[in-house]
C-alpha positions as a Python dict, from the first residue, in 0.01 Angstrom:
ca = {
    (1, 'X'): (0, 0, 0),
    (2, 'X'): (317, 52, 210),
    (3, 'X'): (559, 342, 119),
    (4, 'X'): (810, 106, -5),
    (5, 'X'): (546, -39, -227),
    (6, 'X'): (485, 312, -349),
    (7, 'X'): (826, 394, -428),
    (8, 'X'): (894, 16, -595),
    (9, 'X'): (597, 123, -831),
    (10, 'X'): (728, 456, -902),
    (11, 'X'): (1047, 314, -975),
    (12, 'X'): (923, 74, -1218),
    (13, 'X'): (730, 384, -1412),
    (14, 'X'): (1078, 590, -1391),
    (15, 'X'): (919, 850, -1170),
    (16, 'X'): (1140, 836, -907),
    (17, 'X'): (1529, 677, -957),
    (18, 'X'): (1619, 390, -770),
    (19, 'X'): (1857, 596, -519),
    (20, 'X'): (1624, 825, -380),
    (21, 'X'): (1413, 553, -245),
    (22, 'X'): (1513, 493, 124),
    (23, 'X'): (1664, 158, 225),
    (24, 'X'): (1497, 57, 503),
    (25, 'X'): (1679, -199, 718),
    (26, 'X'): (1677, -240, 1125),
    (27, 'X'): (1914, -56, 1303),
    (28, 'X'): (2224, -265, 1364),
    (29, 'X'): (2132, -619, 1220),
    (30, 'X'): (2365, -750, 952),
    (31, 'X'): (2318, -1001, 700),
    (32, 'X'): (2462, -1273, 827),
    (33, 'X'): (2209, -1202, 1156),
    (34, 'X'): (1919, -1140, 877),
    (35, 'X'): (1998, -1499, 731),
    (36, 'X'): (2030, -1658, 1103),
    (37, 'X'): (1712, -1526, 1181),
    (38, 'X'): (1554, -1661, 805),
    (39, 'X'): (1703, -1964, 859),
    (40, 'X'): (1552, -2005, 1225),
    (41, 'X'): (1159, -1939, 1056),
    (42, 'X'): (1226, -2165, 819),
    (43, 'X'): (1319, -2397, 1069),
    (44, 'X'): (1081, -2386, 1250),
    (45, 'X'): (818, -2364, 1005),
    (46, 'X'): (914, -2704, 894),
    (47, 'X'): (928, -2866, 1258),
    (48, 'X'): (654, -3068, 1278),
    (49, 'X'): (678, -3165, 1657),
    (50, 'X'): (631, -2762, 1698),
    (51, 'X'): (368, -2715, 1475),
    (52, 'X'): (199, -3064, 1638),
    (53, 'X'): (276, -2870, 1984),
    (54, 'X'): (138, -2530, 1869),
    (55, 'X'): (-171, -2689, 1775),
    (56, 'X'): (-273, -2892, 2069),
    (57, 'X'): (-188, -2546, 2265),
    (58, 'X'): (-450, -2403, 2047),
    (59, 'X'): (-711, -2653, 2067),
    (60, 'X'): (-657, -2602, 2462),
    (61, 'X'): (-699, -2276, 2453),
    (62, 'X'): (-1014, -2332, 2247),
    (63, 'X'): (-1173, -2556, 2549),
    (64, 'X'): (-1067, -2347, 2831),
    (65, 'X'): (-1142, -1967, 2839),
    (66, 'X'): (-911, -1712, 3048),
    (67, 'X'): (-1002, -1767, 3434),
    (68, 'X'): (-1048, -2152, 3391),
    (69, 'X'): (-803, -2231, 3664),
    (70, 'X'): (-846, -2285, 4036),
    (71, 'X'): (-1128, -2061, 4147),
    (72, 'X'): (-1152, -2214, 4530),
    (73, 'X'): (-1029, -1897, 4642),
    (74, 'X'): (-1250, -1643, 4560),
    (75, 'X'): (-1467, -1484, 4792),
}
């Protein structure tokens, strides 16, 4: 349970009011940049050509463990 989980419950059972709750947003992002940066996810969520991408790079990744390249060289 995070802390703003906590205080959303204790709201709900009037423990705590809604004010004294902290808002916790990042340091100098807007909404607009919030939505910009939703709206980018989303995007790419729904690109399949990314998604098609991400998955051959994991299926590559699968095949060839870290070290697999060009090993000529080593003495």
């Amino acid at each position: 349970m995070t802390v703003d989980d906590w205080y959303e419950q204790r709201r709900r059972q009037g423990v705590v009011s809604g004010q004294s709750a902290p808002q916790r947003t990042p340091a100098g992002i807007t909404d607009e940049e919030l939505q910009k940066q939703q709206q980018e996810k989303k995007e790419e969520e729904d690109d399949e050509e990314a998604l098609q991408k991400a998955r051959n790079w994991d299926d590559w990744k699968d095949t060839h463990p870290r070290g697999y390249g060009n090993r000529q060289n080593v003495g």
